[in-house]
Short mmCIF file of C-alpha atoms and ligand atoms in Angstrom, two decimals:
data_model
loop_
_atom_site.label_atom_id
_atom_site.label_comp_id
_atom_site.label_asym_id
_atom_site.label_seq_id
_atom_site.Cartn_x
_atom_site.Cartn_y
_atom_site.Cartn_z
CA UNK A 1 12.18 -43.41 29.93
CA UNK A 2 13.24 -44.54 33.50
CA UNK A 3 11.64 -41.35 35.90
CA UNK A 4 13.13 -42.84 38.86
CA UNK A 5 16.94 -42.72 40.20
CA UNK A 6 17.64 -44.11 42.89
CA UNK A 7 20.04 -42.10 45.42
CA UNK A 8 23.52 -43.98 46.18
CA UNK A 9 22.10 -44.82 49.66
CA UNK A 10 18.65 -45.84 48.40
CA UNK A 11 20.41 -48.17 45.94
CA UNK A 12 22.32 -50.11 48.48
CA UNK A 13 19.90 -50.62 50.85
CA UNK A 14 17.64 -52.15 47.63
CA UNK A 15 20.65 -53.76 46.40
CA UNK A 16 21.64 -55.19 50.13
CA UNK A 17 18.35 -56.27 50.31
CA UNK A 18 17.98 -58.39 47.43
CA UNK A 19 21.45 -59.76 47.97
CA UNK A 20 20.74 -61.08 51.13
CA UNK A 21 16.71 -62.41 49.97
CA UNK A 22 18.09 -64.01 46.59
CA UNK A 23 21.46 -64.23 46.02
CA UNK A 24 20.81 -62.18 43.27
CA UNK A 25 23.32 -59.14 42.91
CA UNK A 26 22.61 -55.79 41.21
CA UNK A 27 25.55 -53.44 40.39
CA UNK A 28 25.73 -49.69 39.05
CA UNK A 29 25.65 -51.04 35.50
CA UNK A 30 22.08 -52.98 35.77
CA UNK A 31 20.94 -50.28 38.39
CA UNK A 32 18.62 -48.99 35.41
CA UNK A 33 16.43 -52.12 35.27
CA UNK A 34 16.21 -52.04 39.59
CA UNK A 35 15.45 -48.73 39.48
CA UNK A 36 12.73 -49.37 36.21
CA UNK A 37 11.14 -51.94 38.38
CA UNK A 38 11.38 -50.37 41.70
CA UNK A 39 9.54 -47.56 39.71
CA UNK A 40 6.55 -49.38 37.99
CA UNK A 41 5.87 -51.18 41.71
CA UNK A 42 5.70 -47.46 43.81
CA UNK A 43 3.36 -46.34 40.71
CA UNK A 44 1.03 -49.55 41.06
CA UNK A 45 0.95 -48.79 44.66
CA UNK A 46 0.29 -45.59 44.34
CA UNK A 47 3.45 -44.47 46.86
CA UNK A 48 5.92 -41.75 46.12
CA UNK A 49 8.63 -42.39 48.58
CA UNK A 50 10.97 -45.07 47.79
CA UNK A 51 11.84 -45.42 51.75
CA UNK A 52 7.97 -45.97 51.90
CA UNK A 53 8.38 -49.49 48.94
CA UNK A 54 11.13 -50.40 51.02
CA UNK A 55 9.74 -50.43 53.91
CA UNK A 56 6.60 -52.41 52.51
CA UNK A 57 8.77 -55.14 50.86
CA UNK A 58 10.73 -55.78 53.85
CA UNK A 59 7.66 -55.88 56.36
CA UNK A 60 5.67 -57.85 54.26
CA UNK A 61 6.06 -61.65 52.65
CA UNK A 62 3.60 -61.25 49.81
CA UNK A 63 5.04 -58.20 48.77
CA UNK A 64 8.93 -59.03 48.83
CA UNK A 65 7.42 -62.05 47.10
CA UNK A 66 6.16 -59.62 44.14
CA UNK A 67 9.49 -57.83 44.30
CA UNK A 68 12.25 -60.68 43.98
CA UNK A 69 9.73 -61.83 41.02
CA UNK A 70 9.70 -58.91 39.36
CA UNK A 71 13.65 -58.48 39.27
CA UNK A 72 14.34 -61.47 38.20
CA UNK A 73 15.15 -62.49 34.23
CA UNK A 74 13.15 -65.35 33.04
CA UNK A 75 14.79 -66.03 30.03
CA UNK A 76 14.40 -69.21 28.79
CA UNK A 77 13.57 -71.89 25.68
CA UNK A 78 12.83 -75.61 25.00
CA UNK A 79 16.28 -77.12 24.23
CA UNK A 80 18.30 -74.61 25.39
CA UNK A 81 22.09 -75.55 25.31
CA UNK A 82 21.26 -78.51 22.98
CA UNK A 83 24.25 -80.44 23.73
CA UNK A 84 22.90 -80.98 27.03
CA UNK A 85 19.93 -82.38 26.46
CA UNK A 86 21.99 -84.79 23.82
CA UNK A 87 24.81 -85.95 26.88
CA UNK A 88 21.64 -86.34 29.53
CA UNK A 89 19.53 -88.97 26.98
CA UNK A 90 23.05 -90.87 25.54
CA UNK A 91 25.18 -90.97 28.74
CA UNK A 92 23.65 -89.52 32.13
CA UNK A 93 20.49 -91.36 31.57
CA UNK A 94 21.24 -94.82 30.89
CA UNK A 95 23.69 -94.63 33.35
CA UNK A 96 21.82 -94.03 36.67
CA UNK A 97 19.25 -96.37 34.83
CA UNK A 98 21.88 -98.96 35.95
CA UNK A 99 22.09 -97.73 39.49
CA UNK A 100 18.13 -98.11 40.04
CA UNK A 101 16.66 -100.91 41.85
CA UNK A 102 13.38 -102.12 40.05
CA UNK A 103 10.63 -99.55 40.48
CA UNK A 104 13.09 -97.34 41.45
CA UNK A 105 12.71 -93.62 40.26
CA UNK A 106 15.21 -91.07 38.92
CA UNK A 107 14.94 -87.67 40.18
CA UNK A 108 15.50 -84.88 38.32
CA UNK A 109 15.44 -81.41 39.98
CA UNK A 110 15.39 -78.20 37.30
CA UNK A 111 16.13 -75.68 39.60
CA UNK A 112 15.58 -71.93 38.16
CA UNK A 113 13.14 -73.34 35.84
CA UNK A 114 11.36 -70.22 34.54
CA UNK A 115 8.15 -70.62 32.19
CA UNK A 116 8.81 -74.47 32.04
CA UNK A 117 10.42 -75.03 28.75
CA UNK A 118 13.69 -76.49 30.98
CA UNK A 119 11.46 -79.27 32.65
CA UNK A 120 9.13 -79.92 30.00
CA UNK A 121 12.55 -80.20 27.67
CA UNK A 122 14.15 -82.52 30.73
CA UNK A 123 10.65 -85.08 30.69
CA UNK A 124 10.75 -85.30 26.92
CA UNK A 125 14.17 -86.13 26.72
CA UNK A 126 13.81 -88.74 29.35
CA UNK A 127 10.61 -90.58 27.57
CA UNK A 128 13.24 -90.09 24.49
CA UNK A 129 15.67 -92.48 26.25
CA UNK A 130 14.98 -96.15 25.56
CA UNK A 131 14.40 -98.28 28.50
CA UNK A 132 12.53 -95.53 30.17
CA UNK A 133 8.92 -94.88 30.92
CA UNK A 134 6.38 -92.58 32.23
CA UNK A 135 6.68 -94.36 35.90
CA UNK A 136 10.47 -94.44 35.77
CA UNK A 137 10.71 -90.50 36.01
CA UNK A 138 10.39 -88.06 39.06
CA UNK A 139 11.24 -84.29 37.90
CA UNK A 140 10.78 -81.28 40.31
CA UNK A 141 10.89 -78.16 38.90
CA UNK A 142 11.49 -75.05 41.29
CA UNK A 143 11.98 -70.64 40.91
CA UNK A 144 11.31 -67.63 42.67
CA UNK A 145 9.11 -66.47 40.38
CA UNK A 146 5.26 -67.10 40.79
CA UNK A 147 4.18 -65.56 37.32
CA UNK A 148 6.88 -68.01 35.75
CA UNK A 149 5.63 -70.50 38.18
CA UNK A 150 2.09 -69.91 37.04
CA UNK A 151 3.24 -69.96 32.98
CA UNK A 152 4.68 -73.22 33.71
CA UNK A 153 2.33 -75.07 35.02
CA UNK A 154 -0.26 -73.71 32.40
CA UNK A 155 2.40 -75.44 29.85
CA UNK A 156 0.52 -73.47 26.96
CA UNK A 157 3.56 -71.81 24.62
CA UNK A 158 3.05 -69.31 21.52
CA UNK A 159 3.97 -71.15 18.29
CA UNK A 160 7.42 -68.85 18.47
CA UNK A 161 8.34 -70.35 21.59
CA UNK A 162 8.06 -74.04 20.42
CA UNK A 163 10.66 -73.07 17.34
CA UNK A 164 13.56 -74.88 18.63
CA UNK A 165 11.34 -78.22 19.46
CA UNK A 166 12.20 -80.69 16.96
CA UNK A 167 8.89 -81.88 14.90
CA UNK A 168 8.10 -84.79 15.87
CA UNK A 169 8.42 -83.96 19.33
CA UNK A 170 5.56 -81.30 18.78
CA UNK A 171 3.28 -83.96 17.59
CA UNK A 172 4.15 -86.45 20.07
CA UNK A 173 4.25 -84.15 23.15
CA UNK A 174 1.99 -81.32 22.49
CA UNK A 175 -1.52 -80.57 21.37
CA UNK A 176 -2.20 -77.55 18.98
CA UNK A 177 -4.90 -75.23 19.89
CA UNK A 178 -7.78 -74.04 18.07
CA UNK A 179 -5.40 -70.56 18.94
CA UNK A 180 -2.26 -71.40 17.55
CA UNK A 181 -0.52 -71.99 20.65
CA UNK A 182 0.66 -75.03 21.86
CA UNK A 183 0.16 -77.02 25.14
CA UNK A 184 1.81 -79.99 26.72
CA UNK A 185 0.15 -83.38 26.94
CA UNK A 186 -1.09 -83.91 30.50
CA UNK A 187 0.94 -87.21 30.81
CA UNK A 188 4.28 -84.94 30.34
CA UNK A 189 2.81 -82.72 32.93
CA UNK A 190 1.81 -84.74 35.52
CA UNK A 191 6.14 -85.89 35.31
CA UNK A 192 6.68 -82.94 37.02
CA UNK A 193 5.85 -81.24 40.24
CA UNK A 194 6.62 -77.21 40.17
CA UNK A 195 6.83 -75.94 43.30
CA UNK A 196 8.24 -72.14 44.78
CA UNK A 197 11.68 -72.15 46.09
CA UNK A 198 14.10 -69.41 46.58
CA UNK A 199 17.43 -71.14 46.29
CA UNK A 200 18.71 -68.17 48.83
CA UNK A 201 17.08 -70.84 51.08
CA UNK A 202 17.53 -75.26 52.42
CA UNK A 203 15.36 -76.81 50.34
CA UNK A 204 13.32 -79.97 51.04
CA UNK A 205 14.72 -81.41 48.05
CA UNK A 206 17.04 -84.67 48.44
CA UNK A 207 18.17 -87.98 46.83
CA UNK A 208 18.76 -86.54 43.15
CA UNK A 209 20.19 -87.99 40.39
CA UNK A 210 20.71 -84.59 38.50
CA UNK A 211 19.96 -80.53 38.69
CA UNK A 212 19.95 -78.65 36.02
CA UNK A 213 20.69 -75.47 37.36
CA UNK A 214 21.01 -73.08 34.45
CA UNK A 215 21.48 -69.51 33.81
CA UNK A 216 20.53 -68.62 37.35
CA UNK A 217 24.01 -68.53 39.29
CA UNK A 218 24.95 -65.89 36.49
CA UNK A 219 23.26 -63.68 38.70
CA UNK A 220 24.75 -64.71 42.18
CA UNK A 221 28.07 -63.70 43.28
CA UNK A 222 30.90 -66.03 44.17
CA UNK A 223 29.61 -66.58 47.96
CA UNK A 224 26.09 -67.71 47.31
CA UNK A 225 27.37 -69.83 44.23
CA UNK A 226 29.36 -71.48 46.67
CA UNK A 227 26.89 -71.76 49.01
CA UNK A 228 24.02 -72.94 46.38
CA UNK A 229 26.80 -75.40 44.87
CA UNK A 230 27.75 -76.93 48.02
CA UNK A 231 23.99 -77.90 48.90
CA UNK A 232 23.77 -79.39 45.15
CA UNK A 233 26.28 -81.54 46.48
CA UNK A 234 24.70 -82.74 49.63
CA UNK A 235 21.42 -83.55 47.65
CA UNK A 236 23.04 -85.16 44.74
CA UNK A 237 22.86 -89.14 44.77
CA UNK A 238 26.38 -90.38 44.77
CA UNK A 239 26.39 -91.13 41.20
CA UNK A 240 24.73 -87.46 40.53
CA UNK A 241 25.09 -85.16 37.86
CA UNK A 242 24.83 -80.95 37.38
CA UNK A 243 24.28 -78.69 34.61
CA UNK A 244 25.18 -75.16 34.55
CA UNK A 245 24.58 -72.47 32.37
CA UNK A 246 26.84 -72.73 29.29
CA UNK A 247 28.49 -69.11 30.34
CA UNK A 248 28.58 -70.35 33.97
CA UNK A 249 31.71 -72.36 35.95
CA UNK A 250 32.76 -73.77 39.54
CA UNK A 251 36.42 -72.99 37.61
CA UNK A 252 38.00 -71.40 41.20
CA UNK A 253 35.31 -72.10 43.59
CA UNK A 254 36.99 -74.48 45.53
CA UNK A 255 33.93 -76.76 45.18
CA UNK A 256 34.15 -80.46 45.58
CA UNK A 257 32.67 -81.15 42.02
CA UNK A 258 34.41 -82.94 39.31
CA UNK A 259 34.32 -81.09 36.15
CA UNK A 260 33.57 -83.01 32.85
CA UNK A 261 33.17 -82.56 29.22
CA UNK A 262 31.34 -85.11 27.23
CA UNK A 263 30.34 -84.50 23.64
CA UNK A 264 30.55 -81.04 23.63
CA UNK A 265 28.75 -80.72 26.66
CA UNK A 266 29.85 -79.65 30.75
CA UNK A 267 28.68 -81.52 33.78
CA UNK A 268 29.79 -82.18 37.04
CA UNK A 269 29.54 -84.86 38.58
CA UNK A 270 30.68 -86.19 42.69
CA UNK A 271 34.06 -86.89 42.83
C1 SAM B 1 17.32 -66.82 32.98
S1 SAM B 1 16.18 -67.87 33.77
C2 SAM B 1 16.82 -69.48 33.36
C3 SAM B 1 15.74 -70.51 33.14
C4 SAM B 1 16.25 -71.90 32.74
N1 SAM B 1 16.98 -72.51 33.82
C5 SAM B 1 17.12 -71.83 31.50
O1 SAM B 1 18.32 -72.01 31.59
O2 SAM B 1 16.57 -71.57 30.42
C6 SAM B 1 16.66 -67.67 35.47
C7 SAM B 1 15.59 -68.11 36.46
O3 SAM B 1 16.18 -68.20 37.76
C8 SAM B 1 15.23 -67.74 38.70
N2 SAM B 1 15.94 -67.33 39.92
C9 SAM B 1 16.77 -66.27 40.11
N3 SAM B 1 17.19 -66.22 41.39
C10 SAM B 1 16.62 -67.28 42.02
C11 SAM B 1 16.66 -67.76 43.36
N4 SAM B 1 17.36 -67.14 44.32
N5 SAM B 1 15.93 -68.87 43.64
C12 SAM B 1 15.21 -69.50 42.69
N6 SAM B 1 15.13 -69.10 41.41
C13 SAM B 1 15.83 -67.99 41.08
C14 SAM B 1 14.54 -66.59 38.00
O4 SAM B 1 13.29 -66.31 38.55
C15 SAM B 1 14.46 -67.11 36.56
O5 SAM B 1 13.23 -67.73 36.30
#
């Protein structure tokens, strides 16, 4: 049971705060899981006043750090949106395969990428693709959450997360521990670079030749969509492609993507 309720006032300024840290946008109907959190912080901390938290996670980096991580969903799997994963290997790979220069890397950028499964799901479908190799592949993977941040770079996975990863993949890609969990190979690992990066926020990211941006602008509104979009755009290669969140869309946003759908699956691509 929640013990803490937020006044009116005391939830805008929290939810005007977040907004304008994250993008991220709490209304009266999620409330209950701000407040749960907001709650479970102050009681760590040992404060009573929730003036007091907010006056902590607004003074202080670490701790609005703490905060934005602990608000945020990191719900995730290997595989998710499988039709994805099938259009990047048969058609957005060997495509910008073409475009590259010998020794020329692609660059992949999973943006919102949780405990990992998203990047380690983008590398394996990428050594899946013929005509491409360890050295052909550059993937940065990026969130706002440091305890996801730290999960994924640990790549170790209960056996009930690695469910949706096909067999042979597990034997090709992972190692099986003495504790029944599973951990990537180090030469899947080393593919990627994970790195912290609020996407409220320029990036040092450029020159991609996809995002995969999924199940994160759910929780944005229209404006910082927009604005995330649009700086997709500027960092996508001219051939570039984006993923979305299967319950996401640009439909109405006045964006200068191209919307596609190939093989059951959406991407946009530069018009
Ligand atoms: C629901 S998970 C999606 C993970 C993965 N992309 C997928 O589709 O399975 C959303 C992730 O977005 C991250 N996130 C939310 N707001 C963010 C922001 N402003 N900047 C960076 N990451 C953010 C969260 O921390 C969380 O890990």
């Amino acid at each position: 049971m929640n013990e803490l309720k937020l006044t009116d006032k005391q939830f805008d300024l929290f939810r005007d705060f977040v907004y304008r840290e994250s993008g991220i946008c709490f209304n009266v109907i999620n409330k209950i899981i701000l407040e749960s959190r907001i709650a479970s912080s102050m009681k760590e901390r040992n404060l009573d006043k929730v003036e007091d938290y907010y006056k902590l996670v607004s003074t202080n980096k670490e701790e609005l750090k703490t905060f934005l991580d602990n608000i945020t969903t990191n719900l995730t799997k290997f595989f998710r949106n499988e039709p994805n994963f099938k259009l990047l290997k048969n058609y957005v790979l060997p495509r910008i395969l073409k475009t590259k220069k010998l020794g020329e890397q692609i660059r992949i950028w999973s943006a919102g990428c949780s405990t990992g499964e998203e990047p380690y799901s983008i590398a394996i479908t990428c050594l899946e693709t013929p005509g491409i190799r360890e050295q052909d592949i550059k993937i940065f993977a990026s969130d706002l959450s440091l305890n996801s941040l730290v999960a994924a770079k640990e790549g170790r996975y209960d056996a009930h997360k690695v469910e949706n990863v096909p067999e042979d993949y597990l034997k090709k890609y992972f190692d099986k521990l003495p504790s029944g969990e599973y951990a990537i190979k180090s030469n899947i690992k080393k593919l990627i670079t994970f790195d912290y990066h609020n996407l409220r926020h320029r990036g040092s990211q450029t020159n991609m030749d996809v995002i995969f941006c999924r199940n994160v602008l759910i929780y944005f509104d229209t404006e910082s969509v927009k604005l995330t979009v649009n700086r997709f755009y500027d960092i996508l290669n001219e051939h570039g492609y984006l993923f979305i969140g299967h319950s996401e869309s640009l439909f109405g946003l006045d964006t200068k993507f191209k919307f596609n759908n190939i093989d059951n699956s959406i991407v946009y691509t530069k018009n």
